[in-house]
Amino acid sequence: QSTLTQPASVSGSPGQWITISCAGTSSDVGDNNYVSWYQQLPGKAPKLMIYAVTSRPSGVSDRFSGSKSGNTASLTISGLQAEDEADYYCCAYTSSSTFVFGGGTHLTVL
Amino acid sequence: QVQLVESGGGVVQPGRSLRLSCAASGFTFSSHGMHWVRQAAGKGLEWVAVIWYDGSKKYYADSVKGRFTISRDNPKNTLYLQMSSLRVEDTAVYYCARWDNDKRFDPWGQGTLVTVSS
């Protein structure tokens, strides 16, 4: 059970958009449409931002969107705001009925 | 409102055991699968284990298989993680999370810290 591959850090200026990638394999990201994304603020528990690749829970800003192509999923945040600065993790359901997280990406809003 | 509250963390010596609990409220506990996820200080999230809504199926990360046991008591609305043969590398904040539709983890508890040290 390896971790999914995410960039360690990304950055953007307020108002810009950024994309965080999440690379897996045909046994996890590429196996089904159960990829989710979580935001974690310092000292806080993770919060669900995207599920089932593209779905957004109620209460989450529509500036957050998800997509997937083959074995790689992506999280896009448009109209960056200072409050978006956080760690972001992808998670995939695997063909073995287990789950695997990405290594996490720290987003800096410049 | 939906709430998950973990407890049972603390300092334990290598090789010893510890049991974590997660008290659920605000939803029908017996209708949802539940997870344990951990996070070492300054590190990323690591999925630990999942249990089906009725306890019929359980799956574990390779790193804890054979040492950790996930269980639940539906009448008590409580999830457990029995951890044995603890190692220094098991030191982490342990979160419980509800397994919702479409395989999402929502919500999460606030976490409980487990420190394995001699």
mmCIF file with all atom_site columns, C-alpha atoms in Angstrom:
data_model
loop_
_atom_site.group_PDB
_atom_site.id
_atom_site.type_symbol
_atom_site.label_atom_id
_atom_site.label_alt_id
_atom_site.label_comp_id
_atom_site.label_asym_id
_atom_site.label_entity_id
_atom_site.label_seq_id
_atom_site.pdbx_PDB_ins_code
_atom_site.Cartn_x
_atom_site.Cartn_y
_atom_site.Cartn_z
_atom_site.occupancy
_atom_site.B_iso_or_equiv
_atom_site.pdbx_formal_charge
_atom_site.auth_seq_id
_atom_site.auth_comp_id
_atom_site.auth_asym_id
_atom_site.auth_atom_id
_atom_site.pdbx_PDB_model_num
ATOM 1   C CA . GLN A 1 1   ? 0.000   0.000  0.000   1.00 0.00 ? 1   GLN A CA 1
ATOM 2   C CA . SER A 1 2   ? 1.982   2.972  -1.286  1.00 0.00 ? 2   SER A CA 1
ATOM 3   C CA . THR A 1 3   ? 0.855   6.555  -0.880  1.00 0.00 ? 3   THR A CA 1
ATOM 4   C CA . LEU A 1 4   ? -0.568  8.470  -3.804  1.00 0.00 ? 4   LEU A CA 1
ATOM 5   C CA . THR A 1 5   ? 1.862   11.026 -5.260  1.00 0.00 ? 5   THR A CA 1
ATOM 6   C CA . GLN A 1 6   ? 1.119   14.705 -4.696  1.00 0.00 ? 6   GLN A CA 1
ATOM 7   C CA . PRO A 1 7   ? 3.406   17.723 -5.076  1.00 0.00 ? 7   PRO A CA 1
ATOM 8   C CA . ALA A 1 8   ? 4.811   18.744 -1.698  1.00 0.00 ? 8   ALA A CA 1
ATOM 9   C CA . SER A 1 9   ? 3.815   22.364 -2.214  1.00 0.00 ? 9   SER A CA 1
ATOM 10  C CA . VAL A 1 10  ? 2.030   24.720 -4.557  1.00 0.00 ? 10  VAL A CA 1
ATOM 11  C CA . SER A 1 11  ? 1.479   28.451 -4.391  1.00 0.00 ? 11  SER A CA 1
ATOM 12  C CA . GLY A 1 12  ? -0.588  31.145 -6.024  1.00 0.00 ? 12  GLY A CA 1
ATOM 13  C CA . SER A 1 13  ? -1.637  34.750 -5.617  1.00 0.00 ? 13  SER A CA 1
ATOM 14  C CA . PRO A 1 14  ? -5.075  35.841 -4.484  1.00 0.00 ? 14  PRO A CA 1
ATOM 15  C CA . GLY A 1 15  ? -7.581  35.596 -7.307  1.00 0.00 ? 15  GLY A CA 1
ATOM 16  C CA . GLN A 1 16  ? -5.510  33.101 -9.302  1.00 0.00 ? 16  GLN A CA 1
ATOM 17  C CA . TRP A 1 17  ? -6.231  29.406 -9.688  1.00 0.00 ? 17  TRP A CA 1
ATOM 18  C CA . ILE A 1 18  ? -4.081  26.403 -8.857  1.00 0.00 ? 18  ILE A CA 1
ATOM 19  C CA . THR A 1 19  ? -4.253  22.669 -9.481  1.00 0.00 ? 19  THR A CA 1
ATOM 20  C CA . ILE A 1 20  ? -2.996  19.902 -7.221  1.00 0.00 ? 20  ILE A CA 1
ATOM 21  C CA . SER A 1 21  ? -2.345  16.545 -8.840  1.00 0.00 ? 21  SER A CA 1
ATOM 22  C CA . CYS A 1 22  ? -2.728  13.119 -7.261  1.00 0.00 ? 22  CYS A CA 1
ATOM 23  C CA . ALA A 1 23  ? -1.045  10.289 -9.123  1.00 0.00 ? 23  ALA A CA 1
ATOM 24  C CA . GLY A 1 24  ? -1.934  6.694  -8.400  1.00 0.00 ? 24  GLY A CA 1
ATOM 25  C CA . THR A 1 25  ? -2.205  3.407  -10.233 1.00 0.00 ? 25  THR A CA 1
ATOM 26  C CA . SER A 1 26  ? -4.765  1.290  -12.034 1.00 0.00 ? 26  SER A CA 1
ATOM 27  C CA . SER A 1 27  ? -5.453  -0.384 -8.673  1.00 0.00 ? 27  SER A CA 1
ATOM 28  C CA . ASP A 1 28  ? -6.591  2.768  -6.908  1.00 0.00 ? 28  ASP A CA 1
ATOM 29  C CA . VAL A 1 29  ? -7.203  6.108  -8.654  1.00 0.00 ? 29  VAL A CA 1
ATOM 30  C CA . GLY A 1 30  ? -7.676  4.442  -12.024 1.00 0.00 ? 30  GLY A CA 1
ATOM 31  C CA . ASP A 1 31  ? -9.828  1.594  -10.680 1.00 0.00 ? 31  ASP A CA 1
ATOM 32  C CA . ASN A 1 32  ? -13.000 3.483  -9.731  1.00 0.00 ? 32  ASN A CA 1
ATOM 33  C CA . ASN A 1 33  ? -14.528 6.923  -9.176  1.00 0.00 ? 33  ASN A CA 1
ATOM 34  C CA . TYR A 1 34  ? -14.067 7.057  -5.409  1.00 0.00 ? 34  TYR A CA 1
ATOM 35  C CA . VAL A 1 35  ? -11.422 9.763  -5.121  1.00 0.00 ? 35  VAL A CA 1
ATOM 36  C CA . SER A 1 36  ? -11.905 12.348 -2.391  1.00 0.00 ? 36  SER A CA 1
ATOM 37  C CA . TRP A 1 37  ? -10.023 15.447 -1.265  1.00 0.00 ? 37  TRP A CA 1
ATOM 38  C CA . TYR A 1 38  ? -9.523  16.857 2.233   1.00 0.00 ? 38  TYR A CA 1
ATOM 39  C CA . GLN A 1 39  ? -8.406  20.228 3.537   1.00 0.00 ? 39  GLN A CA 1
ATOM 40  C CA . GLN A 1 40  ? -6.495  20.373 6.800   1.00 0.00 ? 40  GLN A CA 1
ATOM 41  C CA . LEU A 1 41  ? -5.829  23.626 8.623   1.00 0.00 ? 41  LEU A CA 1
ATOM 42  C CA . PRO A 1 42  ? -3.001  23.710 11.205  1.00 0.00 ? 42  PRO A CA 1
ATOM 43  C CA . GLY A 1 43  ? -3.945  21.824 14.351  1.00 0.00 ? 43  GLY A CA 1
ATOM 44  C CA . LYS A 1 44  ? -7.359  20.860 12.991  1.00 0.00 ? 44  LYS A CA 1
ATOM 45  C CA . ALA A 1 45  ? -9.000  17.682 11.764  1.00 0.00 ? 45  ALA A CA 1
ATOM 46  C CA . PRO A 1 46  ? -9.299  17.168 8.006   1.00 0.00 ? 46  PRO A CA 1
ATOM 47  C CA . LYS A 1 47  ? -12.408 18.468 6.231   1.00 0.00 ? 47  LYS A CA 1
ATOM 48  C CA . LEU A 1 48  ? -14.032 16.891 3.182   1.00 0.00 ? 48  LEU A CA 1
ATOM 49  C CA . MET A 1 49  ? -13.861 19.147 0.116   1.00 0.00 ? 49  MET A CA 1
ATOM 50  C CA . ILE A 1 50  ? -14.533 16.847 -2.866  1.00 0.00 ? 50  ILE A CA 1
ATOM 51  C CA . TYR A 1 51  ? -15.845 13.277 -3.111  1.00 0.00 ? 51  TYR A CA 1
ATOM 52  C CA . ALA A 1 52  ? -16.542 10.808 -5.916  1.00 0.00 ? 52  ALA A CA 1
ATOM 53  C CA . VAL A 1 53  ? -13.932 12.663 -8.034  1.00 0.00 ? 53  VAL A CA 1
ATOM 54  C CA . THR A 1 54  ? -16.103 15.677 -8.844  1.00 0.00 ? 54  THR A CA 1
ATOM 55  C CA . SER A 1 55  ? -18.853 16.061 -6.220  1.00 0.00 ? 55  SER A CA 1
ATOM 56  C CA . ARG A 1 56  ? -18.815 18.908 -3.706  1.00 0.00 ? 56  ARG A CA 1
ATOM 57  C CA . PRO A 1 57  ? -20.473 18.618 -0.273  1.00 0.00 ? 57  PRO A CA 1
ATOM 58  C CA . SER A 1 58  ? -22.970 21.270 0.682   1.00 0.00 ? 58  SER A CA 1
ATOM 59  C CA . GLY A 1 59  ? -21.237 24.221 2.284   1.00 0.00 ? 59  GLY A CA 1
ATOM 60  C CA . VAL A 1 60  ? -18.019 23.883 0.298   1.00 0.00 ? 60  VAL A CA 1
ATOM 61  C CA . SER A 1 61  ? -17.314 26.780 -2.031  1.00 0.00 ? 61  SER A CA 1
ATOM 62  C CA . ASP A 1 62  ? -17.818 26.200 -5.750  1.00 0.00 ? 62  ASP A CA 1
ATOM 63  C CA . ARG A 1 63  ? -14.302 27.543 -6.209  1.00 0.00 ? 63  ARG A CA 1
ATOM 64  C CA . PHE A 1 64  ? -13.205 23.970 -5.435  1.00 0.00 ? 64  PHE A CA 1
ATOM 65  C CA . SER A 1 65  ? -13.523 21.379 -8.189  1.00 0.00 ? 65  SER A CA 1
ATOM 66  C CA . GLY A 1 66  ? -12.200 17.911 -8.914  1.00 0.00 ? 66  GLY A CA 1
ATOM 67  C CA . SER A 1 67  ? -11.390 15.858 -11.978 1.00 0.00 ? 67  SER A CA 1
ATOM 68  C CA . LYS A 1 68  ? -9.670  12.652 -13.029 1.00 0.00 ? 68  LYS A CA 1
ATOM 69  C CA . SER A 1 69  ? -7.886  11.357 -16.083 1.00 0.00 ? 69  SER A CA 1
ATOM 70  C CA . GLY A 1 70  ? -6.620  7.800  -16.080 1.00 0.00 ? 70  GLY A CA 1
ATOM 71  C CA . ASN A 1 71  ? -4.600  7.173  -12.932 1.00 0.00 ? 71  ASN A CA 1
ATOM 72  C CA . THR A 1 72  ? -4.308  10.840 -11.949 1.00 0.00 ? 72  THR A CA 1
ATOM 73  C CA . ALA A 1 73  ? -6.857  12.942 -10.097 1.00 0.00 ? 73  ALA A CA 1
ATOM 74  C CA . SER A 1 74  ? -6.724  16.696 -9.664  1.00 0.00 ? 74  SER A CA 1
ATOM 75  C CA . LEU A 1 75  ? -8.088  19.349 -7.337  1.00 0.00 ? 75  LEU A CA 1
ATOM 76  C CA . THR A 1 76  ? -8.512  22.849 -8.746  1.00 0.00 ? 76  THR A CA 1
ATOM 77  C CA . ILE A 1 77  ? -9.059  25.918 -6.614  1.00 0.00 ? 77  ILE A CA 1
ATOM 78  C CA . SER A 1 78  ? -10.080 29.063 -8.474  1.00 0.00 ? 78  SER A CA 1
ATOM 79  C CA . GLY A 1 79  ? -10.196 32.626 -7.184  1.00 0.00 ? 79  GLY A CA 1
ATOM 80  C CA . LEU A 1 80  ? -7.614  31.858 -4.496  1.00 0.00 ? 80  LEU A CA 1
ATOM 81  C CA . GLN A 1 81  ? -8.278  33.399 -1.108  1.00 0.00 ? 81  GLN A CA 1
ATOM 82  C CA . ALA A 1 82  ? -6.016  33.711 1.918   1.00 0.00 ? 82  ALA A CA 1
ATOM 83  C CA . GLU A 1 83  ? -8.281  31.309 3.834   1.00 0.00 ? 83  GLU A CA 1
ATOM 84  C CA . ASP A 1 84  ? -7.482  28.549 1.330   1.00 0.00 ? 84  ASP A CA 1
ATOM 85  C CA . GLU A 1 85  ? -3.930  28.287 2.666   1.00 0.00 ? 85  GLU A CA 1
ATOM 86  C CA . ALA A 1 86  ? -3.800  24.776 4.130   1.00 0.00 ? 86  ALA A CA 1
ATOM 87  C CA . ASP A 1 87  ? -2.659  21.209 3.528   1.00 0.00 ? 87  ASP A CA 1
ATOM 88  C CA . TYR A 1 88  ? -4.636  19.190 0.993   1.00 0.00 ? 88  TYR A CA 1
ATOM 89  C CA . TYR A 1 89  ? -4.823  15.403 0.760   1.00 0.00 ? 89  TYR A CA 1
ATOM 90  C CA . CYS A 1 90  ? -6.297  13.131 -1.872  1.00 0.00 ? 90  CYS A CA 1
ATOM 91  C CA . CYS A 1 91  ? -7.649  9.708  -0.994  1.00 0.00 ? 91  CYS A CA 1
ATOM 92  C CA . ALA A 1 92  ? -8.581  6.762  -3.183  1.00 0.00 ? 92  ALA A CA 1
ATOM 93  C CA . TYR A 1 93  ? -10.480 3.520  -2.656  1.00 0.00 ? 93  TYR A CA 1
ATOM 94  C CA . THR A 1 94  ? -8.461  0.557  -3.887  1.00 0.00 ? 94  THR A CA 1
ATOM 95  C CA . SER A 1 95  ? -9.284  -2.683 -5.666  1.00 0.00 ? 95  SER A CA 1
ATOM 96  C CA . SER A 1 96  ? -8.416  -4.475 -2.400  1.00 0.00 ? 96  SER A CA 1
ATOM 97  C CA . SER A 1 97  ? -11.214 -2.678 -0.510  1.00 0.00 ? 97  SER A CA 1
ATOM 98  C CA . THR A 1 98  ? -8.670  -0.572 1.352   1.00 0.00 ? 98  THR A CA 1
ATOM 99  C CA . PHE A 1 99  ? -7.929  3.131  1.148   1.00 0.00 ? 99  PHE A CA 1
ATOM 100 C CA . VAL A 1 100 ? -4.794  5.111  0.398   1.00 0.00 ? 100 VAL A CA 1
ATOM 101 C CA . PHE A 1 101 ? -3.999  8.779  0.973   1.00 0.00 ? 101 PHE A CA 1
ATOM 102 C CA . GLY A 1 102 ? -1.658  11.051 -0.902  1.00 0.00 ? 102 GLY A CA 1
ATOM 103 C CA . GLY A 1 103 ? 1.389   12.477 0.810   1.00 0.00 ? 103 GLY A CA 1
ATOM 104 C CA . GLY A 1 104 ? -0.248  15.885 1.080   1.00 0.00 ? 104 GLY A CA 1
ATOM 105 C CA . THR A 1 105 ? 0.281   19.264 -0.586  1.00 0.00 ? 105 THR A CA 1
ATOM 106 C CA . HIS A 1 106 ? 0.825   22.526 1.248   1.00 0.00 ? 106 HIS A CA 1
ATOM 107 C CA . LEU A 1 107 ? -0.882  25.433 -0.474  1.00 0.00 ? 107 LEU A CA 1
ATOM 108 C CA . THR A 1 108 ? 0.600   28.870 0.082   1.00 0.00 ? 108 THR A CA 1
ATOM 109 C CA . VAL A 1 109 ? -1.404  31.935 -0.894  1.00 0.00 ? 109 VAL A CA 1
ATOM 110 C CA . LEU A 1 110 ? 1.171   34.586 -1.702  1.00 0.00 ? 110 LEU A CA 1
ATOM 111 C CA . GLN B 2 1   ? -25.271 17.713 14.912  1.00 0.00 ? 1   GLN B CA 1
ATOM 112 C CA . VAL B 2 2   ? -23.029 14.865 13.833  1.00 0.00 ? 2   VAL B CA 1
ATOM 113 C CA . GLN B 2 3   ? -20.180 14.465 16.283  1.00 0.00 ? 3   GLN B CA 1
ATOM 114 C CA . LEU B 2 4   ? -17.289 12.059 16.769  1.00 0.00 ? 4   LEU B CA 1
ATOM 115 C CA . VAL B 2 5   ? -15.197 12.186 19.927  1.00 0.00 ? 5   VAL B CA 1
ATOM 116 C CA . GLU B 2 6   ? -12.068 10.079 20.292  1.00 0.00 ? 6   GLU B CA 1
ATOM 117 C CA . SER B 2 7   ? -10.534 9.093  23.609  1.00 0.00 ? 7   SER B CA 1
ATOM 118 C CA . GLY B 2 8   ? -8.035  6.658  25.085  1.00 0.00 ? 8   GLY B CA 1
ATOM 119 C CA . GLY B 2 9   ? -4.793  8.123  23.801  1.00 0.00 ? 9   GLY B CA 1
ATOM 120 C CA . GLY B 2 10  ? -1.727  8.488  25.974  1.00 0.00 ? 10  GLY B CA 1
ATOM 121 C CA . VAL B 2 11  ? 1.872   7.439  26.463  1.00 0.00 ? 11  VAL B CA 1
ATOM 122 C CA . VAL B 2 12  ? 2.639   3.726  26.246  1.00 0.00 ? 12  VAL B CA 1
ATOM 123 C CA . GLN B 2 13  ? 5.829   1.683  26.099  1.00 0.00 ? 13  GLN B CA 1
ATOM 124 C CA . PRO B 2 14  ? 6.847   -0.237 22.980  1.00 0.00 ? 14  PRO B CA 1
ATOM 125 C CA . GLY B 2 15  ? 5.327   -3.688 22.884  1.00 0.00 ? 15  GLY B CA 1
ATOM 126 C CA . ARG B 2 16  ? 2.374   -2.759 25.079  1.00 0.00 ? 16  ARG B CA 1
ATOM 127 C CA . SER B 2 17  ? -1.295  -2.373 24.187  1.00 0.00 ? 17  SER B CA 1
ATOM 128 C CA . LEU B 2 18  ? -3.801  0.474  24.122  1.00 0.00 ? 18  LEU B CA 1
ATOM 129 C CA . ARG B 2 19  ? -7.477  0.767  23.197  1.00 0.00 ? 19  ARG B CA 1
ATOM 130 C CA . LEU B 2 20  ? -8.926  3.849  21.546  1.00 0.00 ? 20  LEU B CA 1
ATOM 131 C CA . SER B 2 21  ? -12.612 4.715  21.550  1.00 0.00 ? 21  SER B CA 1
ATOM 132 C CA . CYS B 2 22  ? -14.699 6.935  19.308  1.00 0.00 ? 22  CYS B CA 1
ATOM 133 C CA . ALA B 2 23  ? -18.103 8.028  20.616  1.00 0.00 ? 23  ALA B CA 1
ATOM 134 C CA . ALA B 2 24  ? -20.598 8.907  17.895  1.00 0.00 ? 24  ALA B CA 1
ATOM 135 C CA . SER B 2 25  ? -23.701 11.068 18.148  1.00 0.00 ? 25  SER B CA 1
ATOM 136 C CA . GLY B 2 26  ? -26.122 12.939 15.925  1.00 0.00 ? 26  GLY B CA 1
ATOM 137 C CA . PHE B 2 27  ? -26.600 10.189 13.340  1.00 0.00 ? 27  PHE B CA 1
ATOM 138 C CA . THR B 2 28  ? -27.629 6.544  13.049  1.00 0.00 ? 28  THR B CA 1
ATOM 139 C CA . PHE B 2 29  ? -24.314 4.943  13.941  1.00 0.00 ? 29  PHE B CA 1
ATOM 140 C CA . SER B 2 30  ? -25.421 1.430  12.989  1.00 0.00 ? 30  SER B CA 1
ATOM 141 C CA . SER B 2 31  ? -26.023 2.533  9.387   1.00 0.00 ? 31  SER B CA 1
ATOM 142 C CA . HIS B 2 32  ? -22.492 3.696  8.657   1.00 0.00 ? 32  HIS B CA 1
ATOM 143 C CA . GLY B 2 33  ? -19.090 2.128  8.215   1.00 0.00 ? 33  GLY B CA 1
ATOM 144 C CA . MET B 2 34  ? -16.338 3.750  10.241  1.00 0.00 ? 34  MET B CA 1
ATOM 145 C CA . HIS B 2 35  ? -12.636 4.399  9.760   1.00 0.00 ? 35  HIS B CA 1
ATOM 146 C CA . TRP B 2 36  ? -9.497  5.033  11.771  1.00 0.00 ? 36  TRP B CA 1
ATOM 147 C CA . VAL B 2 37  ? -6.892  7.312  10.189  1.00 0.00 ? 37  VAL B CA 1
ATOM 148 C CA . ARG B 2 38  ? -3.640  8.426  11.809  1.00 0.00 ? 38  ARG B CA 1
ATOM 149 C CA . GLN B 2 39  ? -1.173  11.261 11.364  1.00 0.00 ? 39  GLN B CA 1
ATOM 150 C CA . ALA B 2 40  ? 2.335   11.384 12.775  1.00 0.00 ? 40  ALA B CA 1
ATOM 151 C CA . ALA B 2 41  ? 3.604   14.801 13.777  1.00 0.00 ? 41  ALA B CA 1
ATOM 152 C CA . GLY B 2 42  ? 4.473   16.841 10.694  1.00 0.00 ? 42  GLY B CA 1
ATOM 153 C CA . LYS B 2 43  ? 3.505   13.985 8.387   1.00 0.00 ? 43  LYS B CA 1
ATOM 154 C CA . GLY B 2 44  ? 0.608   13.116 6.134   1.00 0.00 ? 44  GLY B CA 1
ATOM 155 C CA . LEU B 2 45  ? -2.570  11.155 6.728   1.00 0.00 ? 45  LEU B CA 1
ATOM 156 C CA . GLU B 2 46  ? -2.354  7.361  6.830   1.00 0.00 ? 46  GLU B CA 1
ATOM 157 C CA . TRP B 2 47  ? -5.461  5.208  6.564   1.00 0.00 ? 47  TRP B CA 1
ATOM 158 C CA . VAL B 2 48  ? -5.468  2.539  9.293   1.00 0.00 ? 48  VAL B CA 1
ATOM 159 C CA . ALA B 2 49  ? -8.650  0.480  9.173   1.00 0.00 ? 49  ALA B CA 1
ATOM 160 C CA . VAL B 2 50  ? -12.332 0.351  8.200   1.00 0.00 ? 50  VAL B CA 1
ATOM 161 C CA . ILE B 2 51  ? -15.258 -1.604 9.599   1.00 0.00 ? 51  ILE B CA 1
ATOM 162 C CA . TRP B 2 52  ? -18.570 -2.193 7.846   1.00 0.00 ? 52  TRP B CA 1
ATOM 163 C CA . TYR B 2 53  ? -21.772 -0.770 9.394   1.00 0.00 ? 53  TYR B CA 1
ATOM 164 C CA . ASP B 2 54  ? -22.664 -4.131 10.923  1.00 0.00 ? 54  ASP B CA 1
ATOM 165 C CA . GLY B 2 55  ? -19.127 -5.225 11.747  1.00 0.00 ? 55  GLY B CA 1
ATOM 166 C CA . SER B 2 56  ? -19.260 -7.968 9.124   1.00 0.00 ? 56  SER B CA 1
ATOM 167 C CA . LYS B 2 57  ? -16.168 -6.836 7.256   1.00 0.00 ? 57  LYS B CA 1
ATOM 168 C CA . LYS B 2 58  ? -12.917 -5.268 8.393   1.00 0.00 ? 58  LYS B CA 1
ATOM 169 C CA . TYR B 2 59  ? -9.903  -4.167 6.390   1.00 0.00 ? 59  TYR B CA 1
ATOM 170 C CA . TYR B 2 60  ? -6.512  -2.958 7.575   1.00 0.00 ? 60  TYR B CA 1
ATOM 171 C CA . ALA B 2 61  ? -3.427  -1.173 6.297   1.00 0.00 ? 61  ALA B CA 1
ATOM 172 C CA . ASP B 2 62  ? -0.467  -3.492 5.886   1.00 0.00 ? 62  ASP B CA 1
ATOM 173 C CA . SER B 2 63  ? 1.433   -1.476 8.513   1.00 0.00 ? 63  SER B CA 1
ATOM 174 C CA . VAL B 2 64  ? -0.993  -2.506 11.287  1.00 0.00 ? 64  VAL B CA 1
ATOM 175 C CA . LYS B 2 65  ? -2.377  -5.831 10.071  1.00 0.00 ? 65  LYS B CA 1
ATOM 176 C CA . GLY B 2 66  ? -2.097  -8.503 12.726  1.00 0.00 ? 66  GLY B CA 1
ATOM 177 C CA . ARG B 2 67  ? -1.447  -5.945 15.493  1.00 0.00 ? 67  ARG B CA 1
ATOM 178 C CA . PHE B 2 68  ? -4.526  -3.681 15.444  1.00 0.00 ? 68  PHE B CA 1
ATOM 179 C CA . THR B 2 69  ? -8.175  -4.713 15.649  1.00 0.00 ? 69  THR B CA 1
ATOM 180 C CA . ILE B 2 70  ? -11.093 -2.476 14.730  1.00 0.00 ? 70  ILE B CA 1
ATOM 181 C CA . SER B 2 71  ? -14.462 -3.188 16.310  1.00 0.00 ? 71  SER B CA 1
ATOM 182 C CA . ARG B 2 72  ? -17.734 -1.493 17.166  1.00 0.00 ? 72  ARG B CA 1
ATOM 183 C CA . ASP B 2 73  ? -20.605 -1.616 19.621  1.00 0.00 ? 73  ASP B CA 1
ATOM 184 C CA . ASN B 2 74  ? -23.659 -0.343 17.790  1.00 0.00 ? 74  ASN B CA 1
ATOM 185 C CA . PRO B 2 75  ? -25.991 -0.166 20.818  1.00 0.00 ? 75  PRO B CA 1
ATOM 186 C CA . LYS B 2 76  ? -23.353 2.008  22.519  1.00 0.00 ? 76  LYS B CA 1
ATOM 187 C CA . ASN B 2 77  ? -22.662 4.081  19.377  1.00 0.00 ? 77  ASN B CA 1
ATOM 188 C CA . THR B 2 78  ? -18.961 3.489  19.868  1.00 0.00 ? 78  THR B CA 1
ATOM 189 C CA . LEU B 2 79  ? -16.059 2.531  17.610  1.00 0.00 ? 79  LEU B CA 1
ATOM 190 C CA . TYR B 2 80  ? -12.879 0.978  18.969  1.00 0.00 ? 80  TYR B CA 1
ATOM 191 C CA . LEU B 2 81  ? -9.299  0.397  17.910  1.00 0.00 ? 81  LEU B CA 1
ATOM 192 C CA . GLN B 2 82  ? -7.400  -2.190 19.927  1.00 0.00 ? 82  GLN B CA 1
ATOM 193 C CA . MET B 2 83  ? -3.709  -1.640 19.356  1.00 0.00 ? 83  MET B CA 1
ATOM 194 C CA . SER B 2 84  ? -1.184  -4.274 20.469  1.00 0.00 ? 84  SER B CA 1
ATOM 195 C CA . SER B 2 85  ? 2.550   -4.826 20.005  1.00 0.00 ? 85  SER B CA 1
ATOM 196 C CA . LEU B 2 86  ? 2.876   -1.071 19.681  1.00 0.00 ? 86  LEU B CA 1
ATOM 197 C CA . ARG B 2 87  ? 5.939   0.363  17.986  1.00 0.00 ? 87  ARG B CA 1
ATOM 198 C CA . VAL B 2 88  ? 7.581   3.767  18.162  1.00 0.00 ? 88  VAL B CA 1
ATOM 199 C CA . GLU B 2 89  ? 6.402   4.364  14.593  1.00 0.00 ? 89  GLU B CA 1
ATOM 200 C CA . ASP B 2 90  ? 2.764   4.026  15.701  1.00 0.00 ? 90  ASP B CA 1
ATOM 201 C CA . THR B 2 91  ? 3.108   7.387  17.458  1.00 0.00 ? 91  THR B CA 1
ATOM 202 C CA . ALA B 2 92  ? 0.482   9.659  15.902  1.00 0.00 ? 92  ALA B CA 1
ATOM 203 C CA . VAL B 2 93  ? -2.800  11.471 16.291  1.00 0.00 ? 93  VAL B CA 1
ATOM 204 C CA . TYR B 2 94  ? -5.551  8.938  15.641  1.00 0.00 ? 94  TYR B CA 1
ATOM 205 C CA . TYR B 2 95  ? -8.767  10.171 14.037  1.00 0.00 ? 95  TYR B CA 1
ATOM 206 C CA . CYS B 2 96  ? -12.038 8.330  13.604  1.00 0.00 ? 96  CYS B CA 1
ATOM 207 C CA . ALA B 2 97  ? -14.186 9.236  10.624  1.00 0.00 ? 97  ALA B CA 1
ATOM 208 C CA . ARG B 2 98  ? -17.626 8.266  9.380   1.00 0.00 ? 98  ARG B CA 1
ATOM 209 C CA . TRP B 2 99  ? -17.774 6.360  6.117   1.00 0.00 ? 99  TRP B CA 1
ATOM 210 C CA . ASP B 2 100 ? -20.435 8.138  4.135   1.00 0.00 ? 100 ASP B CA 1
ATOM 211 C CA . ASN B 2 101 ? -21.911 7.571  0.684   1.00 0.00 ? 101 ASN B CA 1
ATOM 212 C CA . ASP B 2 102 ? -19.494 7.362  -2.242  1.00 0.00 ? 102 ASP B CA 1
ATOM 213 C CA . LYS B 2 103 ? -16.655 6.220  0.002   1.00 0.00 ? 103 LYS B CA 1
ATOM 214 C CA . ARG B 2 104 ? -16.118 9.619  1.615   1.00 0.00 ? 104 ARG B CA 1
ATOM 215 C CA . PHE B 2 105 ? -14.742 10.290 5.097   1.00 0.00 ? 105 PHE B CA 1
ATOM 216 C CA . ASP B 2 106 ? -17.145 12.776 6.659   1.00 0.00 ? 106 ASP B CA 1
ATOM 217 C CA . PRO B 2 107 ? -17.017 14.016 9.332   1.00 0.00 ? 107 PRO B CA 1
ATOM 218 C CA . TRP B 2 108 ? -13.844 13.451 11.334  1.00 0.00 ? 108 TRP B CA 1
ATOM 219 C CA . GLY B 2 109 ? -13.302 13.547 15.070  1.00 0.00 ? 109 GLY B CA 1
ATOM 220 C CA . GLN B 2 110 ? -10.826 15.896 16.697  1.00 0.00 ? 110 GLN B CA 1
ATOM 221 C CA . GLY B 2 111 ? -8.247  13.140 17.197  1.00 0.00 ? 111 GLY B CA 1
ATOM 222 C CA . THR B 2 112 ? -6.463  11.541 20.143  1.00 0.00 ? 112 THR B CA 1
ATOM 223 C CA . LEU B 2 113 ? -2.674  11.443 20.530  1.00 0.00 ? 113 LEU B CA 1
ATOM 224 C CA . VAL B 2 114 ? -0.888  8.149  21.018  1.00 0.00 ? 114 VAL B CA 1
ATOM 225 C CA . THR B 2 115 ? 2.789   8.293  21.975  1.00 0.00 ? 115 THR B CA 1
ATOM 226 C CA . VAL B 2 116 ? 4.817   5.093  21.993  1.00 0.00 ? 116 VAL B CA 1
ATOM 227 C CA . SER B 2 117 ? 8.024   5.665  23.906  1.00 0.00 ? 117 SER B CA 1
ATOM 228 C CA . SER B 2 118 ? 10.194  3.974  26.473  1.00 0.00 ? 118 SER B CA 1
#
